[in-house]
Amino acid sequence: MDRLAAVDPEGLKHSALAAVDAARTLGELDDARVAYLGRKSELKLALRDVRDRESGMALNAVREAIEGAVAAKQEALERAELEERLATERVDVTLPGTPHLRGHLHLVTQIRREVEDIFLGMGYEVVDGREVETTRYLFDALNMAPNHVTRSPLHSLYVSESTLLRTETSPSQIHTMEARKPPIFMVSLGRTYRRDTPDTTHSPFFHQVEGLAVDRGITLADLKGTLLHLLRALFGAERRARFTTDFFPFTEPSLQVAVSCFQCDGEGCAMCGRTGWIEIGGSGMVDPNVLRFVGYDPEEVSGFAFGWGLERMAILRHGLPDIRDLWANDLRFLRQF
Ligand code: DAH
């Protein structure tokens, strides 16, 4: 009876509701619930001791009021917590994602494939070459005199006395002819190496396309028609070709090929040095000595060949100021093409 007498139902209800109201988290609310409704709470102890109906009803009304307040507060806190989580863990699928960098083929690789396609379209085959060659294939077979300047280690990069990095793709001609009999219509594209000091127009390595056609009755007219087709495919259907005499040990006659300037169409401008023509590369009729070297009879078969630089094609087509830009691997440069 002492305890009951000490309990003030209205005061208890007041402080309980205040505690419930003050709870900011579910944990705090649980603390308040234990304090005011728990087994050892003032209210529960009083209820256990109550003897008269009136006091019991009053205390139960207080209990119901507190339970109701706790339940309502619990629901409010749970809703707030859910809303907080929804707000902070939200995924906005409309936000731009992290961009993935897409690579693409190097400009010279693009041109390499383009040239391959042009020749595949004419029925040629694409043949692999070797970047490390012997002096036999690079010089002897190509009819180069024993004192020819490219034999010098000052000009070429030797691996041993008789092996070196190829200075041109022409030895691919020899490997192909040795491996089979005419008719041969092939191109071979790849890297070449020279002991050159890099500057705007020189690089110690660059790429060439080598072409070779050998059959009965191949003439200079075949050379001219084929290379004019290549020039037009590369530089535009209106282009004209100019063939002037030149010298290469492995061709006779040898011809330098030029294309009518695709900027001024032959009028004369800065691009073509006011000549109207842009030199593209060497060509010629395969020298009888080369045919004999691989066991062909020059009285029976004849052929034409050419060897042009791929970087030069890229530089001309895009007006590039410096060959070194192509191999500096600066993505800001390479992404433009
Ligand atoms: N190999 C020569 C060079 O690198 C280019 C060349 C000229 C190749 C005439 C040929 C050719 O096949 O017939 O300068």
mmCIF file of C-alpha atoms and ligand atoms in Angstrom:
data_model
loop_
_atom_site.group_PDB
_atom_site.id
_atom_site.type_symbol
_atom_site.label_atom_id
_atom_site.label_comp_id
_atom_site.label_asym_id
_atom_site.label_seq_id
_atom_site.Cartn_x
_atom_site.Cartn_y
_atom_site.Cartn_z
ATOM 1 C CA MET A 1 0.000 0.000 0.000
ATOM 2 C CA ASP A 2 2.930 2.287 0.642
ATOM 3 C CA ARG A 3 4.124 2.116 -2.902
ATOM 4 C CA LEU A 4 0.656 2.646 -4.325
ATOM 5 C CA ALA A 5 0.121 5.612 -2.087
ATOM 6 C CA ALA A 6 3.356 7.120 -3.381
ATOM 7 C CA VAL A 7 2.357 6.808 -7.063
ATOM 8 C CA ASP A 8 0.823 9.824 -8.720
ATOM 9 C CA PRO A 9 -0.863 8.408 -11.885
ATOM 10 C CA GLU A 10 -1.166 11.765 -13.639
ATOM 11 C CA GLY A 11 2.400 12.797 -12.804
ATOM 12 C CA LEU A 12 3.677 9.393 -13.962
ATOM 13 C CA LYS A 13 1.769 9.631 -17.186
ATOM 14 C CA HIS A 14 3.124 13.124 -17.746
ATOM 15 C CA SER A 15 6.769 12.260 -17.321
ATOM 16 C CA ALA A 16 6.354 9.009 -19.317
ATOM 17 C CA LEU A 17 4.790 10.808 -22.275
ATOM 18 C CA ALA A 18 7.506 13.452 -22.080
ATOM 19 C CA ALA A 19 10.222 10.749 -22.160
ATOM 20 C CA VAL A 20 8.530 9.024 -25.131
ATOM 21 C CA ASP A 21 8.239 12.329 -26.898
ATOM 22 C CA ALA A 22 11.901 13.156 -26.273
ATOM 23 C CA ALA A 23 13.163 9.863 -27.772
ATOM 24 C CA ARG A 24 15.071 10.625 -31.010
ATOM 25 C CA THR A 25 15.937 7.045 -31.918
ATOM 26 C CA LEU A 26 14.376 3.607 -31.580
ATOM 27 C CA GLY A 27 17.016 2.839 -28.967
ATOM 28 C CA GLU A 28 16.072 5.834 -26.856
ATOM 29 C CA LEU A 29 12.407 4.925 -27.221
ATOM 30 C CA ASP A 30 13.123 1.416 -25.982
ATOM 31 C CA ASP A 31 14.938 2.874 -22.954
ATOM 32 C CA ALA A 32 11.851 4.963 -22.136
ATOM 33 C CA ARG A 33 9.570 1.968 -22.638
ATOM 34 C CA VAL A 34 11.623 -0.151 -20.228
ATOM 35 C CA ALA A 35 11.747 2.690 -17.690
ATOM 36 C CA TYR A 36 8.007 3.301 -17.668
ATOM 37 C CA LEU A 37 6.433 -0.027 -18.704
ATOM 38 C CA GLY A 38 9.140 -2.577 -17.809
ATOM 39 C CA ARG A 39 8.726 -5.273 -15.198
ATOM 40 C CA LYS A 40 10.539 -3.192 -12.579
ATOM 41 C CA SER A 41 8.984 0.108 -13.528
ATOM 42 C CA GLU A 42 7.135 2.129 -10.934
ATOM 43 C CA LEU A 43 3.882 1.564 -12.825
ATOM 44 C CA LYS A 44 4.217 -2.229 -13.053
ATOM 45 C CA LEU A 45 5.134 -2.555 -9.397
ATOM 46 C CA ALA A 46 2.161 -0.388 -8.418
ATOM 47 C CA LEU A 47 -0.193 -2.423 -10.618
ATOM 48 C CA ARG A 48 0.977 -5.605 -8.952
ATOM 49 C CA ASP A 49 0.212 -4.202 -5.509
ATOM 50 C CA VAL A 50 -3.065 -2.509 -6.325
ATOM 51 C CA ARG A 51 -6.034 -3.573 -4.277
ATOM 52 C CA ASP A 52 -8.933 -1.340 -5.102
ATOM 53 C CA ARG A 53 -10.779 -1.120 -8.384
ATOM 54 C CA GLU A 54 -10.518 2.631 -8.727
ATOM 55 C CA SER A 55 -6.761 2.807 -8.388
ATOM 56 C CA GLY A 56 -6.436 -0.185 -10.753
ATOM 57 C CA MET A 57 -8.510 1.530 -13.420
ATOM 58 C CA ALA A 58 -6.528 4.734 -13.081
ATOM 59 C CA LEU A 59 -3.200 2.938 -13.351
ATOM 60 C CA ASN A 60 -4.379 0.860 -16.329
ATOM 61 C CA ALA A 61 -5.523 3.982 -18.109
ATOM 62 C CA VAL A 62 -2.041 5.414 -17.583
ATOM 63 C CA ARG A 63 -0.487 2.184 -18.885
ATOM 64 C CA GLU A 64 -2.659 2.258 -22.011
ATOM 65 C CA ALA A 65 -1.833 5.873 -22.625
ATOM 66 C CA ILE A 66 1.912 5.200 -22.380
ATOM 67 C CA GLU A 67 1.680 2.051 -24.557
ATOM 68 C CA GLY A 68 -0.233 3.963 -27.175
ATOM 69 C CA ALA A 69 2.320 6.767 -27.138
ATOM 70 C CA VAL A 70 5.211 4.286 -27.443
ATOM 71 C CA ALA A 71 3.532 2.496 -30.389
ATOM 72 C CA ALA A 72 2.822 5.760 -32.184
ATOM 73 C CA LYS A 73 6.335 7.043 -31.571
ATOM 74 C CA GLN A 74 7.801 3.739 -32.745
ATOM 75 C CA GLU A 75 5.930 3.938 -35.991
ATOM 76 C CA ALA A 76 7.005 7.553 -36.521
ATOM 77 C CA LEU A 77 10.666 6.772 -35.821
ATOM 78 C CA GLU A 78 10.619 3.731 -38.115
ATOM 79 C CA ARG A 79 9.108 5.763 -40.938
ATOM 80 C CA ALA A 80 11.689 8.524 -40.435
ATOM 81 C CA GLU A 81 14.496 5.984 -40.460
ATOM 82 C CA LEU A 82 13.214 4.425 -43.683
ATOM 83 C CA GLU A 83 12.903 7.816 -45.334
ATOM 84 C CA GLU A 84 16.400 8.700 -44.255
ATOM 85 C CA ARG A 85 17.748 5.486 -45.784
ATOM 86 C CA LEU A 86 15.826 6.005 -49.001
ATOM 87 C CA ALA A 87 17.239 9.491 -49.279
ATOM 88 C CA THR A 88 20.863 8.585 -48.605
ATOM 89 C CA GLU A 89 21.017 5.233 -50.403
ATOM 90 C CA ARG A 90 19.131 6.390 -53.492
ATOM 91 C CA VAL A 91 20.561 5.439 -56.867
ATOM 92 C CA ASP A 92 19.864 8.013 -59.557
ATOM 93 C CA VAL A 93 19.895 5.977 -62.726
ATOM 94 C CA THR A 94 19.654 9.138 -64.818
ATOM 95 C CA LEU A 95 23.079 10.386 -63.672
ATOM 96 C CA PRO A 96 25.775 10.109 -66.342
ATOM 97 C CA GLY A 97 27.975 7.028 -65.764
ATOM 98 C CA THR A 98 31.765 6.777 -65.721
ATOM 99 C CA PRO A 99 32.810 6.995 -69.350
ATOM 100 C CA HIS A 100 34.765 4.034 -70.756
ATOM 101 C CA LEU A 101 37.612 5.054 -73.046
ATOM 102 C CA ARG A 102 37.286 3.345 -76.397
ATOM 103 C CA GLY A 103 40.451 2.646 -78.295
ATOM 104 C CA HIS A 104 40.751 2.601 -82.062
ATOM 105 C CA LEU A 105 43.281 1.580 -84.666
ATOM 106 C CA HIS A 106 46.402 3.699 -85.074
ATOM 107 C CA LEU A 107 46.315 5.934 -88.146
ATOM 108 C CA VAL A 108 49.129 3.991 -89.825
ATOM 109 C CA THR A 109 47.337 0.702 -89.097
ATOM 110 C CA GLN A 110 44.182 2.137 -90.662
ATOM 111 C CA ILE A 111 46.118 3.071 -93.805
ATOM 112 C CA ARG A 112 47.855 -0.311 -93.818
ATOM 113 C CA ARG A 113 44.484 -2.079 -93.804
ATOM 114 C CA GLU A 114 43.135 0.288 -96.431
ATOM 115 C CA VAL A 115 46.043 -0.484 -98.781
ATOM 116 C CA GLU A 116 45.639 -4.218 -98.115
ATOM 117 C CA ASP A 117 41.948 -3.955 -98.991
ATOM 118 C CA ILE A 118 42.701 -2.090 -102.227
ATOM 119 C CA PHE A 119 45.024 -4.884 -103.348
ATOM 120 C CA LEU A 120 42.838 -7.720 -102.098
ATOM 121 C CA GLY A 121 40.163 -6.123 -104.298
ATOM 122 C CA MET A 122 42.500 -6.575 -107.302
ATOM 123 C CA GLY A 123 43.116 -10.238 -106.502
ATOM 124 C CA TYR A 124 46.491 -9.783 -104.797
ATOM 125 C CA GLU A 125 47.466 -11.714 -101.708
ATOM 126 C CA VAL A 126 48.869 -10.157 -98.540
ATOM 127 C CA VAL A 127 52.142 -11.786 -97.497
ATOM 128 C CA ASP A 128 54.010 -11.502 -94.191
ATOM 129 C CA GLY A 129 57.634 -10.442 -94.239
ATOM 130 C CA ARG A 130 60.536 -10.611 -91.790
ATOM 131 C CA GLU A 131 61.838 -7.639 -89.835
ATOM 132 C CA VAL A 132 65.214 -9.287 -89.289
ATOM 133 C CA GLU A 133 66.854 -10.173 -92.583
ATOM 134 C CA THR A 134 70.104 -11.561 -93.905
ATOM 135 C CA THR A 135 72.389 -9.621 -96.218
ATOM 136 C CA ARG A 136 71.605 -12.252 -98.820
ATOM 137 C CA TYR A 137 67.913 -11.328 -99.017
ATOM 138 C CA LEU A 138 68.278 -7.642 -98.300
ATOM 139 C CA PHE A 139 71.221 -6.904 -100.602
ATOM 140 C CA ASP A 140 72.582 -9.767 -102.732
ATOM 141 C CA ALA A 141 69.225 -10.961 -104.057
ATOM 142 C CA LEU A 142 68.190 -7.373 -104.747
ATOM 143 C CA ASN A 143 71.125 -6.825 -107.071
ATOM 144 C CA MET A 144 72.921 -4.395 -104.781
ATOM 145 C CA ALA A 145 76.603 -3.898 -105.502
ATOM 146 C CA PRO A 146 79.061 -5.133 -102.809
ATOM 147 C CA ASN A 147 79.853 -1.512 -101.922
ATOM 148 C CA HIS A 148 76.252 -0.243 -101.924
ATOM 149 C CA VAL A 149 75.756 2.424 -99.274
ATOM 150 C CA THR A 150 72.888 0.701 -97.410
ATOM 151 C CA ARG A 151 75.226 -2.218 -96.644
ATOM 152 C CA SER A 152 77.155 0.087 -94.344
ATOM 153 C CA PRO A 153 76.577 -0.206 -90.578
ATOM 154 C CA LEU A 154 76.436 3.582 -90.623
ATOM 155 C CA HIS A 155 73.217 3.301 -92.590
ATOM 156 C CA SER A 156 71.669 0.047 -91.333
ATOM 157 C CA LEU A 157 71.172 -1.636 -87.971
ATOM 158 C CA TYR A 158 73.106 -4.921 -87.836
ATOM 159 C CA VAL A 159 72.365 -7.747 -85.421
ATOM 160 C CA SER A 160 75.433 -9.720 -86.522
ATOM 161 C CA GLU A 161 77.765 -9.602 -89.501
ATOM 162 C CA SER A 162 75.188 -11.040 -91.880
ATOM 163 C CA THR A 163 71.869 -10.270 -90.176
ATOM 164 C CA LEU A 164 70.256 -6.863 -89.786
ATOM 165 C CA LEU A 165 66.934 -5.110 -89.378
ATOM 166 C CA ARG A 166 65.456 -4.690 -92.838
ATOM 167 C CA THR A 167 65.884 -1.243 -94.346
ATOM 168 C CA GLU A 168 63.062 -1.860 -96.816
ATOM 169 C CA THR A 169 60.311 -4.410 -97.416
ATOM 170 C CA SER A 170 61.763 -5.496 -100.791
ATOM 171 C CA PRO A 171 63.220 -8.811 -99.472
ATOM 172 C CA SER A 172 59.591 -10.004 -99.171
ATOM 173 C CA GLN A 173 59.658 -10.131 -102.976
ATOM 174 C CA ILE A 174 62.524 -12.609 -102.890
ATOM 175 C CA HIS A 175 60.991 -14.846 -100.204
ATOM 176 C CA THR A 176 57.725 -14.971 -102.148
ATOM 177 C CA MET A 177 59.351 -15.735 -105.493
ATOM 178 C CA GLU A 178 61.592 -18.394 -103.956
ATOM 179 C CA ALA A 179 58.611 -20.108 -102.391
ATOM 180 C CA ARG A 180 56.523 -20.507 -105.551
ATOM 181 C CA LYS A 181 56.197 -20.092 -109.294
ATOM 182 C CA PRO A 182 54.506 -17.273 -111.252
ATOM 183 C CA PRO A 183 51.890 -15.928 -111.535
ATOM 184 C CA ILE A 184 52.560 -13.868 -108.406
ATOM 185 C CA PHE A 185 50.462 -10.925 -107.326
ATOM 186 C CA MET A 186 51.363 -9.980 -103.778
ATOM 187 C CA VAL A 187 51.736 -7.088 -101.361
ATOM 188 C CA SER A 188 53.670 -7.173 -98.101
ATOM 189 C CA LEU A 189 53.355 -4.435 -95.511
ATOM 190 C CA GLY A 190 55.382 -3.806 -92.395
ATOM 191 C CA ARG A 191 58.080 -2.045 -90.454
ATOM 192 C CA THR A 192 61.483 -1.032 -91.757
ATOM 193 C CA TYR A 193 64.527 0.320 -89.897
ATOM 194 C CA ARG A 194 67.261 2.757 -90.799
ATOM 195 C CA ARG A 195 70.010 4.414 -88.818
ATOM 196 C CA ASP A 196 68.466 7.841 -89.378
ATOM 197 C CA THR A 197 68.469 10.772 -86.974
ATOM 198 C CA PRO A 198 64.850 11.637 -86.183
ATOM 199 C CA ASP A 199 63.570 14.961 -87.492
ATOM 200 C CA THR A 200 60.290 16.198 -88.947
ATOM 201 C CA THR A 201 60.590 13.913 -91.982
ATOM 202 C CA HIS A 202 62.860 11.095 -90.714
ATOM 203 C CA SER A 203 62.260 8.304 -88.257
ATOM 204 C CA PRO A 204 64.593 5.359 -87.513
ATOM 205 C CA PHE A 205 61.637 3.104 -88.177
ATOM 206 C CA PHE A 206 58.673 3.460 -90.504
ATOM 207 C CA HIS A 207 56.359 1.299 -92.577
ATOM 208 C CA GLN A 208 56.307 0.379 -96.222
ATOM 209 C CA VAL A 209 54.003 -1.407 -98.596
ATOM 210 C CA GLU A 210 55.867 -3.606 -101.042
ATOM 211 C CA GLY A 211 54.084 -4.818 -104.156
ATOM 212 C CA LEU A 212 55.099 -7.404 -106.722
ATOM 213 C CA ALA A 213 53.443 -8.763 -109.870
ATOM 214 C CA VAL A 214 55.239 -11.432 -111.919
ATOM 215 C CA ASP A 215 53.718 -13.340 -114.818
ATOM 216 C CA ARG A 216 54.114 -13.877 -118.545
ATOM 217 C CA GLY A 217 53.756 -10.586 -120.417
ATOM 218 C CA ILE A 218 53.669 -8.120 -117.507
ATOM 219 C CA THR A 219 54.543 -4.675 -118.901
ATOM 220 C CA LEU A 220 55.095 -1.115 -117.789
ATOM 221 C CA ALA A 221 51.451 -0.476 -118.705
ATOM 222 C CA ASP A 222 50.397 -2.893 -115.949
ATOM 223 C CA LEU A 223 52.585 -1.018 -113.469
ATOM 224 C CA LYS A 224 51.106 2.332 -114.487
ATOM 225 C CA GLY A 225 47.498 1.147 -114.426
ATOM 226 C CA THR A 226 47.855 -0.585 -111.053
ATOM 227 C CA LEU A 227 49.624 2.301 -109.321
ATOM 228 C CA LEU A 228 47.216 4.877 -110.807
ATOM 229 C CA HIS A 229 44.385 2.825 -109.311
ATOM 230 C CA LEU A 230 46.148 2.818 -105.938
ATOM 231 C CA LEU A 231 46.745 6.586 -106.073
ATOM 232 C CA ARG A 232 43.113 7.272 -106.914
ATOM 233 C CA ALA A 233 41.865 4.959 -104.171
ATOM 234 C CA LEU A 234 44.107 6.755 -101.666
ATOM 235 C CA PHE A 235 43.933 10.361 -102.794
ATOM 236 C CA GLY A 236 40.747 10.774 -104.831
ATOM 237 C CA ALA A 237 39.231 9.611 -108.121
ATOM 238 C CA GLU A 238 40.339 12.727 -110.040
ATOM 239 C CA ARG A 239 44.056 12.252 -109.389
ATOM 240 C CA ARG A 240 46.568 11.855 -112.223
ATOM 241 C CA ALA A 241 49.861 10.011 -111.964
ATOM 242 C CA ARG A 242 53.304 11.067 -113.172
ATOM 243 C CA PHE A 243 56.128 8.597 -113.734
ATOM 244 C CA THR A 244 59.699 9.873 -113.979
ATOM 245 C CA THR A 245 62.915 7.919 -114.348
ATOM 246 C CA ASP A 246 64.805 6.964 -111.201
ATOM 247 C CA PHE A 247 67.259 4.286 -110.153
ATOM 248 C CA PHE A 248 66.920 1.245 -107.904
ATOM 249 C CA PRO A 249 69.305 -1.707 -108.179
ATOM 250 C CA PHE A 250 66.411 -4.192 -108.294
ATOM 251 C CA THR A 251 64.361 -2.578 -111.084
ATOM 252 C CA GLU A 252 65.068 -1.662 -114.689
ATOM 253 C CA PRO A 253 63.699 0.712 -115.684
ATOM 254 C CA SER A 254 63.038 2.359 -112.313
ATOM 255 C CA LEU A 255 60.347 4.955 -111.894
ATOM 256 C CA GLN A 256 59.489 7.547 -109.283
ATOM 257 C CA VAL A 257 55.725 7.947 -108.965
ATOM 258 C CA ALA A 258 54.045 11.261 -108.227
ATOM 259 C CA VAL A 259 50.374 12.132 -107.816
ATOM 260 C CA SER A 260 48.757 15.365 -108.980
ATOM 261 C CA CYS A 261 48.422 17.584 -105.921
ATOM 262 C CA PHE A 262 45.119 16.897 -104.194
ATOM 263 C CA GLN A 263 45.089 20.357 -102.633
ATOM 264 C CA CYS A 264 45.466 22.502 -105.783
ATOM 265 C CA ASP A 265 44.826 19.761 -108.381
ATOM 266 C CA GLY A 266 48.077 20.590 -110.181
ATOM 267 C CA GLU A 267 47.854 24.388 -110.107
ATOM 268 C CA GLY A 268 50.792 24.726 -107.700
ATOM 269 C CA CYS A 269 50.505 25.449 -103.980
ATOM 270 C CA ALA A 270 52.512 25.239 -100.748
ATOM 271 C CA MET A 271 51.605 21.566 -100.291
ATOM 272 C CA CYS A 272 53.236 20.482 -103.580
ATOM 273 C CA GLY A 273 56.048 23.048 -103.479
ATOM 274 C CA ARG A 274 54.376 24.928 -106.393
ATOM 275 C CA THR A 275 55.038 22.024 -108.764
ATOM 276 C CA GLY A 276 51.531 20.577 -108.875
ATOM 277 C CA TRP A 277 52.964 17.105 -108.134
ATOM 278 C CA ILE A 278 53.666 15.171 -104.945
ATOM 279 C CA GLU A 279 56.204 12.331 -105.025
ATOM 280 C CA ILE A 280 54.898 9.137 -103.455
ATOM 281 C CA GLY A 281 57.531 6.435 -103.935
ATOM 282 C CA GLY A 282 59.624 4.152 -106.093
ATOM 283 C CA SER A 283 58.672 1.459 -108.563
ATOM 284 C CA GLY A 284 59.958 -0.283 -111.646
ATOM 285 C CA MET A 285 60.143 -3.400 -113.773
ATOM 286 C CA VAL A 286 61.812 -6.218 -111.854
ATOM 287 C CA ASP A 287 65.470 -6.412 -112.899
ATOM 288 C CA PRO A 288 66.345 -9.597 -114.854
ATOM 289 C CA ASN A 289 69.144 -10.214 -112.331
ATOM 290 C CA VAL A 290 66.567 -10.443 -109.540
ATOM 291 C CA LEU A 291 64.427 -12.869 -111.560
ATOM 292 C CA ARG A 292 67.477 -15.004 -112.291
ATOM 293 C CA PHE A 293 68.489 -14.996 -108.603
ATOM 294 C CA VAL A 294 65.264 -16.780 -107.661
ATOM 295 C CA GLY A 295 65.507 -19.177 -110.621
ATOM 296 C CA TYR A 296 63.021 -17.506 -112.961
ATOM 297 C CA ASP A 297 63.744 -17.124 -116.670
ATOM 298 C CA PRO A 298 63.586 -13.405 -117.597
ATOM 299 C CA GLU A 299 62.906 -14.453 -121.207
ATOM 300 C CA GLU A 300 59.742 -16.173 -120.023
ATOM 301 C CA VAL A 301 58.318 -13.998 -117.233
ATOM 302 C CA SER A 302 58.489 -10.326 -116.328
ATOM 303 C CA GLY A 303 57.195 -8.255 -113.453
ATOM 304 C CA PHE A 304 56.784 -4.899 -111.813
ATOM 305 C CA ALA A 305 57.350 -3.867 -108.215
ATOM 306 C CA PHE A 306 56.929 -0.852 -105.980
ATOM 307 C CA GLY A 307 57.709 0.195 -102.415
ATOM 308 C CA TRP A 308 55.976 3.141 -100.784
ATOM 309 C CA GLY A 309 55.961 4.575 -97.244
ATOM 310 C CA LEU A 310 52.777 4.351 -95.187
ATOM 311 C CA GLU A 311 53.700 7.225 -92.850
ATOM 312 C CA ARG A 312 54.177 9.399 -95.918
ATOM 313 C CA MET A 313 50.607 8.608 -97.019
ATOM 314 C CA ALA A 314 49.325 9.570 -93.555
ATOM 315 C CA ILE A 315 51.364 12.786 -93.504
ATOM 316 C CA LEU A 316 50.152 13.825 -96.955
ATOM 317 C CA ARG A 317 46.522 12.977 -96.387
ATOM 318 C CA HIS A 318 46.264 14.797 -93.069
ATOM 319 C CA GLY A 319 48.847 17.532 -93.562
ATOM 320 C CA LEU A 320 50.853 16.346 -90.543
ATOM 321 C CA PRO A 321 53.800 18.581 -89.640
ATOM 322 C CA ASP A 322 56.095 15.982 -88.036
ATOM 323 C CA ILE A 323 56.509 12.226 -88.658
ATOM 324 C CA ARG A 324 57.591 11.787 -85.011
ATOM 325 C CA ASP A 325 54.076 12.688 -83.822
ATOM 326 C CA LEU A 326 52.851 9.384 -85.254
ATOM 327 C CA TRP A 327 54.969 7.332 -82.854
ATOM 328 C CA ALA A 328 55.103 9.542 -79.747
ATOM 329 C CA ASN A 329 51.979 7.767 -78.388
ATOM 330 C CA ASP A 330 50.333 11.008 -77.328
ATOM 331 C CA LEU A 331 46.649 10.103 -77.225
ATOM 332 C CA ARG A 332 45.633 13.728 -77.740
ATOM 333 C CA PHE A 333 47.275 13.482 -81.152
ATOM 334 C CA LEU A 334 46.259 9.930 -82.049
ATOM 335 C CA ARG A 335 42.590 10.368 -81.098
ATOM 336 C CA GLN A 336 42.147 12.838 -83.941
ATOM 337 C CA PHE A 337 42.269 10.135 -86.599
HETATM 338 N N1 DAH B 1 62.823 -0.326 -101.539
HETATM 339 C C1 DAH B 1 62.828 1.029 -102.036
HETATM 340 C C2 DAH B 1 63.129 1.998 -100.900
HETATM 341 O O1 DAH B 1 62.971 1.650 -99.766
HETATM 342 C C3 DAH B 1 61.481 1.350 -102.608
HETATM 343 C C4 DAH B 1 61.191 0.567 -103.842
HETATM 344 C C5 DAH B 1 61.482 1.087 -105.070
HETATM 345 C C6 DAH B 1 60.661 -0.703 -103.777
HETATM 346 C C7 DAH B 1 61.247 0.408 -106.237
HETATM 347 C C8 DAH B 1 60.408 -1.419 -104.944
HETATM 348 C C9 DAH B 1 60.695 -0.832 -106.151
HETATM 349 O O2 DAH B 1 59.865 -2.626 -104.953
HETATM 350 O O3 DAH B 1 60.430 -1.537 -107.288
HETATM 351 O O4 DAH B 1 63.505 3.098 -101.171
#
